[in-house]
XYZ file of C-alpha atoms in Angstrom:
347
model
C 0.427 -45.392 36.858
C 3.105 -47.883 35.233
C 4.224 -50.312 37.257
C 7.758 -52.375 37.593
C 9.872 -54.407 39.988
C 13.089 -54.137 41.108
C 15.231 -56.945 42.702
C 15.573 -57.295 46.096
C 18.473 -58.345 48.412
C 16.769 -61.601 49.049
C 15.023 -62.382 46.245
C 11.751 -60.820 46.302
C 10.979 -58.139 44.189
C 9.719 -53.994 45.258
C 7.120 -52.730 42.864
C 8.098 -49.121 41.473
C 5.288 -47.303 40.240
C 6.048 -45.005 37.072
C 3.635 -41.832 37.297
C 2.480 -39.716 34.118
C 5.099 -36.552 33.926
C 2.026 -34.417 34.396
C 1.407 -35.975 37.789
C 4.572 -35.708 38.610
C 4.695 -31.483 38.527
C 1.722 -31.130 39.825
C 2.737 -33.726 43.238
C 5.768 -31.626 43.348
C 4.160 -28.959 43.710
C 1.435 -30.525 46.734
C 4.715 -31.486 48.389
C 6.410 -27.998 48.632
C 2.915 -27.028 49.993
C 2.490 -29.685 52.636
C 6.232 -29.482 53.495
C 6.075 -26.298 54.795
C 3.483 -27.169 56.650
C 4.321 -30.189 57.962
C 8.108 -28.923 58.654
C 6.431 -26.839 62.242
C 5.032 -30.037 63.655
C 7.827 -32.770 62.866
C 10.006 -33.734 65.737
C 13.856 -33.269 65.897
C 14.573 -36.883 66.165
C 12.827 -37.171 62.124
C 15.502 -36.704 59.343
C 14.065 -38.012 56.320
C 13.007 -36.035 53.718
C 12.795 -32.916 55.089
C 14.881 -29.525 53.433
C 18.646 -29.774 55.143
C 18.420 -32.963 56.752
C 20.311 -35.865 55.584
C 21.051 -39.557 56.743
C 24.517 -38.514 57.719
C 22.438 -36.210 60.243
C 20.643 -38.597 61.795
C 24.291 -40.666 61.945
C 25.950 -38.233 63.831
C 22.534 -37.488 66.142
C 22.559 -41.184 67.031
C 26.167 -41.735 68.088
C 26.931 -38.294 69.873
C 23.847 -39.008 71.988
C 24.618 -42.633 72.683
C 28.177 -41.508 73.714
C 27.073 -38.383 75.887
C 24.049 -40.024 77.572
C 25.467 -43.366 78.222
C 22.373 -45.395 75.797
C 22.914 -48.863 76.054
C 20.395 -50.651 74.899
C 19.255 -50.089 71.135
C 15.263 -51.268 70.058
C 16.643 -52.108 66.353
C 13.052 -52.260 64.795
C 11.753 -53.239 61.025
C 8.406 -52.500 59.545
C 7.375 -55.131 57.071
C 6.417 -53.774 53.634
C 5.908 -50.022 55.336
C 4.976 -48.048 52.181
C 2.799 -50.603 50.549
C 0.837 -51.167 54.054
C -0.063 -47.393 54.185
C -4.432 -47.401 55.339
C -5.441 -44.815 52.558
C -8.000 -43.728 54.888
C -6.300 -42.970 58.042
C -3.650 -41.608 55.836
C -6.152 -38.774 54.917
C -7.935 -38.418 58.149
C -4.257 -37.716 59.636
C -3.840 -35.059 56.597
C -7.135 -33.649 56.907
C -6.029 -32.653 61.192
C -3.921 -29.690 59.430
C -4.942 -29.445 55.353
C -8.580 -28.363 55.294
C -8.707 -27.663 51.884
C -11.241 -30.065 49.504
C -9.572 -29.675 45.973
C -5.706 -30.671 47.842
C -7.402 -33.728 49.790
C -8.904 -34.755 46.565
C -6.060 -34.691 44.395
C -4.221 -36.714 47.166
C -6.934 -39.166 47.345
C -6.600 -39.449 43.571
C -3.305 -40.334 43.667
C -3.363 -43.167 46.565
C -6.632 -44.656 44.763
C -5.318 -44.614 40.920
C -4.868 -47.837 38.964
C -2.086 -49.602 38.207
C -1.245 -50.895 35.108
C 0.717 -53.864 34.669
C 1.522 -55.696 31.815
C -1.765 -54.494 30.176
C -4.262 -55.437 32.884
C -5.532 -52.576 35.454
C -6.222 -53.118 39.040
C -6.741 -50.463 42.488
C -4.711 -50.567 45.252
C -6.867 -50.574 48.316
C -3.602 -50.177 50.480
C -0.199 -48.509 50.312
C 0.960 -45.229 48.133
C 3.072 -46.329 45.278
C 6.430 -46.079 45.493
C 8.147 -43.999 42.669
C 5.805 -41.359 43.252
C 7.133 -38.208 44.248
C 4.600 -37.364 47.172
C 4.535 -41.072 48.282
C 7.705 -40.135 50.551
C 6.301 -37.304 52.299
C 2.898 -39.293 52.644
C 4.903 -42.141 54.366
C 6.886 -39.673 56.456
C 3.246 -37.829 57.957
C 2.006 -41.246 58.660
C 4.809 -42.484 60.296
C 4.869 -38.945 62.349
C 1.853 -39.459 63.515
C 1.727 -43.303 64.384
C 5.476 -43.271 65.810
C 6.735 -39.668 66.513
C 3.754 -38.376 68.062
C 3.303 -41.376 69.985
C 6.669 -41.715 71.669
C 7.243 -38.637 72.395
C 3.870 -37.913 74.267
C 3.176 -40.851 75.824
C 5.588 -43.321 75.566
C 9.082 -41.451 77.072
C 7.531 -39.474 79.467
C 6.779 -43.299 81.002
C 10.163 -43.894 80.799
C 12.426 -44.544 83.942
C 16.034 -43.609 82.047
C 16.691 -41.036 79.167
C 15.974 -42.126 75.839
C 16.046 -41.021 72.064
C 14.146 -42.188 69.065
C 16.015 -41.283 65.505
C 14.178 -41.951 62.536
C 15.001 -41.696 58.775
C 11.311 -42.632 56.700
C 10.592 -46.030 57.993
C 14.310 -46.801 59.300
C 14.622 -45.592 63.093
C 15.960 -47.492 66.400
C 15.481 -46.089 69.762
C 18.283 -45.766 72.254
C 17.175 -46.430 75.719
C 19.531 -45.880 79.198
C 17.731 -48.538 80.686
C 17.075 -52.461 79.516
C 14.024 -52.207 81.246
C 12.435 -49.375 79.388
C 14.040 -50.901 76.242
C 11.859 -54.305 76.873
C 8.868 -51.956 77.599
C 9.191 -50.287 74.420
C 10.075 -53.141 72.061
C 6.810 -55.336 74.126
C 4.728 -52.379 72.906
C 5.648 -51.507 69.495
C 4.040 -54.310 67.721
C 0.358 -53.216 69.333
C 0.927 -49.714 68.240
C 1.713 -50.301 64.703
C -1.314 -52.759 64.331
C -3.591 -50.125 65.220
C -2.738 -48.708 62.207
C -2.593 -51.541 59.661
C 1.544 -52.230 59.847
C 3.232 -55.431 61.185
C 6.797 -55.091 63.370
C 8.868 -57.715 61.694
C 9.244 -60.364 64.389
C 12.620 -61.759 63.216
C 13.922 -58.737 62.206
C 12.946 -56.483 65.707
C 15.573 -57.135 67.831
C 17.176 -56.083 71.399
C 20.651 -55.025 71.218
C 23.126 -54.641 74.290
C 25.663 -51.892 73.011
C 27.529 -51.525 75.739
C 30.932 -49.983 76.191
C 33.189 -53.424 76.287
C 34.514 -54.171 79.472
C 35.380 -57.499 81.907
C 32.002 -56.767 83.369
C 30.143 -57.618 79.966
C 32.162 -60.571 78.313
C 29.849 -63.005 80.258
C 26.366 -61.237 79.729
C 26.314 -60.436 75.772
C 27.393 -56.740 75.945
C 29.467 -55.136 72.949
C 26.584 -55.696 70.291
C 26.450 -54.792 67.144
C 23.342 -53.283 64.478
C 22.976 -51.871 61.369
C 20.893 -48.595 60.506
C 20.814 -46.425 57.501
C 23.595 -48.976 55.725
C 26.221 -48.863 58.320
C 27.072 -51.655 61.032
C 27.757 -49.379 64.277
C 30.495 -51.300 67.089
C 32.637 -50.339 69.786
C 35.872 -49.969 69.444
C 39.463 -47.921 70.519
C 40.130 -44.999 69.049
C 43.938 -44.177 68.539
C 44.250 -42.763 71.685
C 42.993 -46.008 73.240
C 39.125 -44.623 74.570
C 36.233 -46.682 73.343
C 34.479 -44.773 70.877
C 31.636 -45.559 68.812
C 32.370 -46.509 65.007
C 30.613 -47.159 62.029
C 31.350 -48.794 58.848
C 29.906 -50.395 55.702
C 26.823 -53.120 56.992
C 27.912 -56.496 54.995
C 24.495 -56.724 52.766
C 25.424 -53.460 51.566
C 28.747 -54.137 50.891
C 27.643 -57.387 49.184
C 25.536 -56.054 46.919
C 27.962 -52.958 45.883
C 30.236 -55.620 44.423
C 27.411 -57.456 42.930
C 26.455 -54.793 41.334
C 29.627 -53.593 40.262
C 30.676 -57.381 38.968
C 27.677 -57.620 37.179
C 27.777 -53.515 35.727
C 31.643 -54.768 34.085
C 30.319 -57.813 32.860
C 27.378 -56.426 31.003
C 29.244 -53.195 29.203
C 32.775 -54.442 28.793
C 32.362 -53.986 25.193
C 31.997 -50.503 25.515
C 34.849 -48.273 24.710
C 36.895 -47.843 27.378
C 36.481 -43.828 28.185
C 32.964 -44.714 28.873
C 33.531 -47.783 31.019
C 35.989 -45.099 32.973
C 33.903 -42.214 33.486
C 31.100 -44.724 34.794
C 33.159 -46.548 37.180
C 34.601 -43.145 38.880
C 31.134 -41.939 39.000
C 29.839 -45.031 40.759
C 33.180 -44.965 43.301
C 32.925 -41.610 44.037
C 28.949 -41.928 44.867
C 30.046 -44.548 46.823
C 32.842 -42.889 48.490
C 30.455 -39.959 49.370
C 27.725 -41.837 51.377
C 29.747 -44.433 53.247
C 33.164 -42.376 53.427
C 32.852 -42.353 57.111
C 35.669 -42.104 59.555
C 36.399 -45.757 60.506
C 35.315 -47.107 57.238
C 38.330 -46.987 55.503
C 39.228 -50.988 55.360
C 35.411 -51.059 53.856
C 36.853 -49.094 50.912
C 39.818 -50.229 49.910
C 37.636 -53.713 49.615
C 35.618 -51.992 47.534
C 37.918 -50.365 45.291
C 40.088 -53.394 44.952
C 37.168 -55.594 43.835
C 36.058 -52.951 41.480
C 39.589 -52.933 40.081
C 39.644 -56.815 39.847
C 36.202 -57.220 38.442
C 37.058 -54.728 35.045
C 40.404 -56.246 34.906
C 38.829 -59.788 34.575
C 35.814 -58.331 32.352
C 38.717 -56.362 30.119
C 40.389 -59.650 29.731
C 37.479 -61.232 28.228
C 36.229 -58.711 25.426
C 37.052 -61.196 22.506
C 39.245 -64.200 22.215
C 42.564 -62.380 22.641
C 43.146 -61.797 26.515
C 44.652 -58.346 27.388
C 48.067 -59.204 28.428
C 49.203 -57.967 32.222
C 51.395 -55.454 30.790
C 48.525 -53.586 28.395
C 46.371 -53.938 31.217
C 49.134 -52.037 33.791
C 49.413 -49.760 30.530
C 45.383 -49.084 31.028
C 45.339 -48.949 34.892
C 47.920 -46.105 34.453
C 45.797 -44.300 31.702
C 42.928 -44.867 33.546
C 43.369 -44.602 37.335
C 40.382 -45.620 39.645
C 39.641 -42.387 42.086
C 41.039 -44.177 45.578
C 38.727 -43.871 48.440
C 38.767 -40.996 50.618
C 36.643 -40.126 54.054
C 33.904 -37.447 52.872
C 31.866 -36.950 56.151
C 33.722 -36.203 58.888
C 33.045 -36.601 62.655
């Protein structure tokens, strides 16, 4: 397996692992077979990477819930380095409770245990399944099934003294608890379940949030917190008809780093011709539009867009010595129209 980095958000750098095209059928083809299997025994509150579920899913699941059962106090939890801390041995002993078969535990063996080859030297992982790889998802998602789903659902809520949910997307998921007390109980305990199995909590990261419906009884005791999951920052707030709802819109590192990126994206092919500049920018809105075109996100947008706008303007203007004049440039903007942002997932 090849390996590269990508940047990071602050500053480190995720290894990708590039696997040979023949490995890459062949995984496919292990994880169609241990998706169906694996798709019985999964729990509702698990919505990545499985056949029609989708972040937006898991979205909804988390603020209908919080709404209807009155959860107020949110266990916002980070693994450190999740995918590269995987045990390769527990992995398969987990696999091996419901895949008996010796050539399909070999091959998956093969694949945690191959070598890595970077920048002509070759080393072995003794931890973690390489990410790139098309079965390292559903891997992650068994182990995490077993270490988290299992796990709270058997013996940690039944504990519970208030009603509770756990929503998890791979190795993003927060648990919504009725009751600070049980929320205290579970965050004490998380750390001590995920060292049993070789992964660290973040400590600075982990945090207990008070989301609480605002109200004169919670200005003076930290109610009407905020958190972030799957991208978005979720907050309390009035809906037009003046109830507090629960909204959701861009989280600011995200939002960051989409004009970053898009600064950086104008800046690097402004000397291409300008069709092609175009078609890439509307491709890169509209993506954008179709992930975090939430309701309540609509402010979150319109930044976007008018960054976007400003950044190829300012990129345009600096193709060669002559600076595009405003009036060619209004000329272009007219020709070339970004797509405006528009609310794709509705309530």
């Amino acid at each position: 397996m090849r390996r590269t980095y990508l940047d990071k958000e602050d500053g480190t750098k995720r290894p990708i692992g590039i696997p040979a095209f023949e490995d890459k059928i062949v995984q496919r083809a292990v994880v169609m077979l241990l998706g169906a299997i694996y798709e019985q025994d999964f729990k509702d509150g698990s919505y990545g990477f499985r056949e029609g579920r989708s972040p937006h899913q898991a979205l909804h699941a988390l603020r209908e819930q919080c709404l209807e059962q009155g959860l107020g106090w949110i266990v916002d939890a980070d693994v450190s380095a999740y995918v590269d801390s995987l045990d390769h041995q527990q992995l398969l002993e987990i696999i091996q409770r419901r895949v008996k078969d010796g050539s399909l535990l070999c091959l998956i063996e093969q694949w945690l245990k191959a070598g890595v080859m970077e920048e002509g030297s070759l080393s072995y992982p003794e931890r973690g399944s390489p990410q790139g790889g098309v079965i390292s998802p559903l891997a992650a998602n068994i182990y995490l099934h077993h270490v988290l789903d299992e796990w709270y659902e058997g013996e940690v809520q039944p504990r519970l003294k208030g009603r509770s949910i756990l929503i998890r997307l791979a190795d993003d998921f927060v648990i919504a608890c009725e009751r600070e007390d049980d929320a205290r109980r579970v965050l004490a305990v998380l750390p001590k379940r995920f060292g049993r199995f070789g992964l660290t909590i973040h400590p600075t990261k982990t945090r207990l949030v008070k989301f609480t419906k605002p109200g004169r009884h919670d200005q003076s005791d930290g109610g009407n917190g905020t958190f972030d999951f799957l991208g978005l920052t979720h907050y309390w707030a009035k809906s037009r008809r003046g109830y507090w709802v629960i909204k959701r819109m861009t989280a600011r590192k995200r939002q960051r780093r989409a004009m970053r990126t898009a600064w950086e994206w104008c800046r690097k092919h402004r000397h291409q011709p300008l069709k092609e500049q175009y078609q890439a920018l509307v491709q890169k809105l509209r993506g954008h539009y179709q992930y975090y075109g939430v309701r309540g996100n609509y402010r979150k947008l319109w930044g976007l867009w008018r960054w976007v706008e400003r950044a190829w303007s300012y990129w345009l203007k600096r193709r060669s010595q002559r600076a595009i004049s405003a009036e060619k440039f209004a000329k272009l903007r007219a020709q070339y129209p970004l797509p405006i942002p528009v609310i794709t997932q509705s309530i």
